[in-house]
mmCIF file of C-alpha atoms in Angstrom:
data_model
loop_
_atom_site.group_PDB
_atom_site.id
_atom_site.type_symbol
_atom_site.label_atom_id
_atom_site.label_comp_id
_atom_site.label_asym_id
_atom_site.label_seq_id
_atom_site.Cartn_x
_atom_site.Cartn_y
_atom_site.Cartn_z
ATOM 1 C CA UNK J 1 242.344 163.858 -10.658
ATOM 2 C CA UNK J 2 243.752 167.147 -9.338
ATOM 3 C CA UNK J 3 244.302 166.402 -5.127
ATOM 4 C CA UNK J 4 242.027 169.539 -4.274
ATOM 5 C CA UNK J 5 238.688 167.777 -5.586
ATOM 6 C CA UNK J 6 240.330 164.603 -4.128
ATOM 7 C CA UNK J 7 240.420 166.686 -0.521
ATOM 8 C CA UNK J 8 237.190 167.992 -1.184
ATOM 9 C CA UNK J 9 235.230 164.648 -2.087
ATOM 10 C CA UNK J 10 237.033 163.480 1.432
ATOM 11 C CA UNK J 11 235.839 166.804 2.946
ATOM 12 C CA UNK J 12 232.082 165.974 1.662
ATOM 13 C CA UNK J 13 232.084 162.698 2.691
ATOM 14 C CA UNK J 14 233.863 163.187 6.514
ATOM 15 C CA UNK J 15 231.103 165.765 6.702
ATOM 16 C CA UNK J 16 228.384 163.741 5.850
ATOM 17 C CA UNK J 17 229.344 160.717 7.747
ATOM 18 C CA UNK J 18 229.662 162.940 10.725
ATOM 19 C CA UNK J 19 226.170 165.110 10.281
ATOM 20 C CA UNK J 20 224.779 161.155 10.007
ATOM 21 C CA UNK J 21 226.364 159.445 13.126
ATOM 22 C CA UNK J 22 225.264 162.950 14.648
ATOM 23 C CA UNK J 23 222.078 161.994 13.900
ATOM 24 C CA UNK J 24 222.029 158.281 14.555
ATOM 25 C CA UNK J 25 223.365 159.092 18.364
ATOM 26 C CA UNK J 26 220.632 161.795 18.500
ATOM 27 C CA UNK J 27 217.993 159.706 17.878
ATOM 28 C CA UNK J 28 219.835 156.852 19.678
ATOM 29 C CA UNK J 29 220.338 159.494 23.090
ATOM 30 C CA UNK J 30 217.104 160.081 23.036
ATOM 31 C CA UNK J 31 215.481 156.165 23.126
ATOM 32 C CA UNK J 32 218.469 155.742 25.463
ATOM 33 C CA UNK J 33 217.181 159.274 27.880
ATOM 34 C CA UNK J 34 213.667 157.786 27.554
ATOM 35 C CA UNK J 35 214.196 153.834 28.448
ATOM 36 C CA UNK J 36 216.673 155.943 31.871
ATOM 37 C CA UNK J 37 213.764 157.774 32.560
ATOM 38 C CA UNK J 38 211.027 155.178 32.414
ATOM 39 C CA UNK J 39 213.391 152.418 34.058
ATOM 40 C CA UNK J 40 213.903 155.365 37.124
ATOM 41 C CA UNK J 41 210.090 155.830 37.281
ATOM 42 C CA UNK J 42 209.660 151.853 37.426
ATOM 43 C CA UNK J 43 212.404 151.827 40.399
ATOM 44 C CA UNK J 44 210.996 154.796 42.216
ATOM 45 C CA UNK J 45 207.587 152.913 42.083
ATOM 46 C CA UNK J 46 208.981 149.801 43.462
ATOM 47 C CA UNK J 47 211.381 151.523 46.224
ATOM 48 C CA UNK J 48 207.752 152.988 47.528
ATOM 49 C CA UNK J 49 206.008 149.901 46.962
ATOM 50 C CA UNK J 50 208.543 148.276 49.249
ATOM 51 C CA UNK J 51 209.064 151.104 51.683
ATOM 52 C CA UNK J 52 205.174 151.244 52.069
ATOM 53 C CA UNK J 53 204.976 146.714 53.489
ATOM 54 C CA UNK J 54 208.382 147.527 54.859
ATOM 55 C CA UNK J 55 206.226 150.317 57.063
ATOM 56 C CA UNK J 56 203.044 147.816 57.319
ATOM 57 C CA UNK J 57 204.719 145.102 58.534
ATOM 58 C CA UNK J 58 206.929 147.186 61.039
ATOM 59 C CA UNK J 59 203.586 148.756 62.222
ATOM 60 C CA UNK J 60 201.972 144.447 62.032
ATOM 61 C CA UNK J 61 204.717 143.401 64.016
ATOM 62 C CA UNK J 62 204.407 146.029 66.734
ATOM 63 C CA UNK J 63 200.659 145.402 67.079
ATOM 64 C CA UNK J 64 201.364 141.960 67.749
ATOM 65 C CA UNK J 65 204.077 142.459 70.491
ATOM 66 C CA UNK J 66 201.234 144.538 71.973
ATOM 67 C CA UNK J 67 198.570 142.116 72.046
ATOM 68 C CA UNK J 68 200.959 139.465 73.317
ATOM 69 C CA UNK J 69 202.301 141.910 76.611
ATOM 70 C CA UNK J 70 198.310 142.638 77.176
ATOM 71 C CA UNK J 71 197.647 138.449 77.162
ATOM 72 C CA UNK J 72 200.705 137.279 78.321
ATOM 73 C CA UNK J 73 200.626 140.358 81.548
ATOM 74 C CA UNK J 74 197.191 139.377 82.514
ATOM 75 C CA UNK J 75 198.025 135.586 82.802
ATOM 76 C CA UNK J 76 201.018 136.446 84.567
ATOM 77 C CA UNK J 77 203.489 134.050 82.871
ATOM 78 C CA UNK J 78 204.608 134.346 79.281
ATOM 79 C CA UNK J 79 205.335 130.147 78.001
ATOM 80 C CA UNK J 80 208.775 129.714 75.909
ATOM 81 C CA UNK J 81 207.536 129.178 72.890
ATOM 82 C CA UNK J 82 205.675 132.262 73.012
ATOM 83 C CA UNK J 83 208.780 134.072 74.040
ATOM 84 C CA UNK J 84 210.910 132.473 71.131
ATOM 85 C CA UNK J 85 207.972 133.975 68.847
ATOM 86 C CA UNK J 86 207.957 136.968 69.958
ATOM 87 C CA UNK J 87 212.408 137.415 70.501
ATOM 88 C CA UNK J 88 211.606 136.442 66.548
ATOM 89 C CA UNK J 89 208.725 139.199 65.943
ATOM 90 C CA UNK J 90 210.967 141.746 68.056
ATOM 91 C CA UNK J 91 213.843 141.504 65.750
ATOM 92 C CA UNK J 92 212.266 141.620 62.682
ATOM 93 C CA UNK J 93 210.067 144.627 63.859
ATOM 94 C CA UNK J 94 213.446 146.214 65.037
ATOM 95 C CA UNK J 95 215.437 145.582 61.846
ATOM 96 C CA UNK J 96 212.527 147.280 60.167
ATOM 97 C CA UNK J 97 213.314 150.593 62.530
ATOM 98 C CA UNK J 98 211.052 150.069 64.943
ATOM 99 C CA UNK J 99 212.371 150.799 68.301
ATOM 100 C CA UNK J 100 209.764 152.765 70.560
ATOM 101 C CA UNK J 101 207.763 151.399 73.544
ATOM 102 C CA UNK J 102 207.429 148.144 71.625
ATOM 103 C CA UNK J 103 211.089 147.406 73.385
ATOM 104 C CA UNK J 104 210.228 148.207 77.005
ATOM 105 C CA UNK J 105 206.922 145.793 76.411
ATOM 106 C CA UNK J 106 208.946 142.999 75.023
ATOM 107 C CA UNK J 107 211.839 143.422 77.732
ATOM 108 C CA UNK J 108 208.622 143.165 80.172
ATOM 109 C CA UNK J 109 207.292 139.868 78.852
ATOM 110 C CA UNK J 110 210.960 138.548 78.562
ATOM 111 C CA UNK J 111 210.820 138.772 82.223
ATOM 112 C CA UNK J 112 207.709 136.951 82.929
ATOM 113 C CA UNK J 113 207.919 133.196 84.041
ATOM 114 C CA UNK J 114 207.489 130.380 81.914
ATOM 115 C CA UNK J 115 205.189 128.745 83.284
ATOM 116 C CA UNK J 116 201.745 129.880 85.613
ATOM 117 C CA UNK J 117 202.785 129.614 89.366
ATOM 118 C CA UNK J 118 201.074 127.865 91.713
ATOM 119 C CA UNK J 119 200.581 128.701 95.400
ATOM 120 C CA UNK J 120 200.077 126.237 98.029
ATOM 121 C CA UNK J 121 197.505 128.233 100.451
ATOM 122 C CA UNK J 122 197.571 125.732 103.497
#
């Protein structure tokens, strides 16, 4: 066989195994583009999803350190257990961001006695 049909039969055939792992990557890039897409759309839905109970819990938490200062400041003493709670409520509610007047009414109740005080009268 003369070597120029040799070069060209290897020139035809380079050129079609190119043009077809062209296309096998094109087709392949786009699947690939798509799944990238869709998987970002499923992770932007779940990073809202969890910013959204990170913010309702954040905004639970500081109700709850409210209601406590309005019991706990009318009785006038705040018992541990309901201090450990809240120290507990606190930092979860801060870790979330939360850091307004919810601090100065849990530094309030943190000051409160343990226990109800009695006074003798007599």
């Amino acid at each position: 066989m003369d070597s120029a049909i040799i070069v060209a039969i290897i020139s035809a055939a380079s050129s079609i195994a190119v043009s077809v792992f062209s296309a096998v990557m094109a087709v392949y890039g786009k699947k690939h583009a798509k799944l990238r897409k869709e998987e970002m759309e499923k992770y932007e839905r779940w990073d809202e999803l969890r910013q959204n109970v990170a913010a309702g819990t954040q905004c639970l938490l500081r109700a709850e350190i409210i209601r406590s200062h309005e019991k706990y400041i009318d009785r006038g003493y705040c018992p541990v257990y309901a201090k450990e709670s809240l120290t507990r409520e606190y930092q979860a509610y801060h870790n979330l961001g939360g850091n307004d007047v919810a601090t100065a009414l849990y530094e309030q109740l943190m000051t409160l006695p343990n226990e109800r005080r009695i006074d003798n009268e007599e």
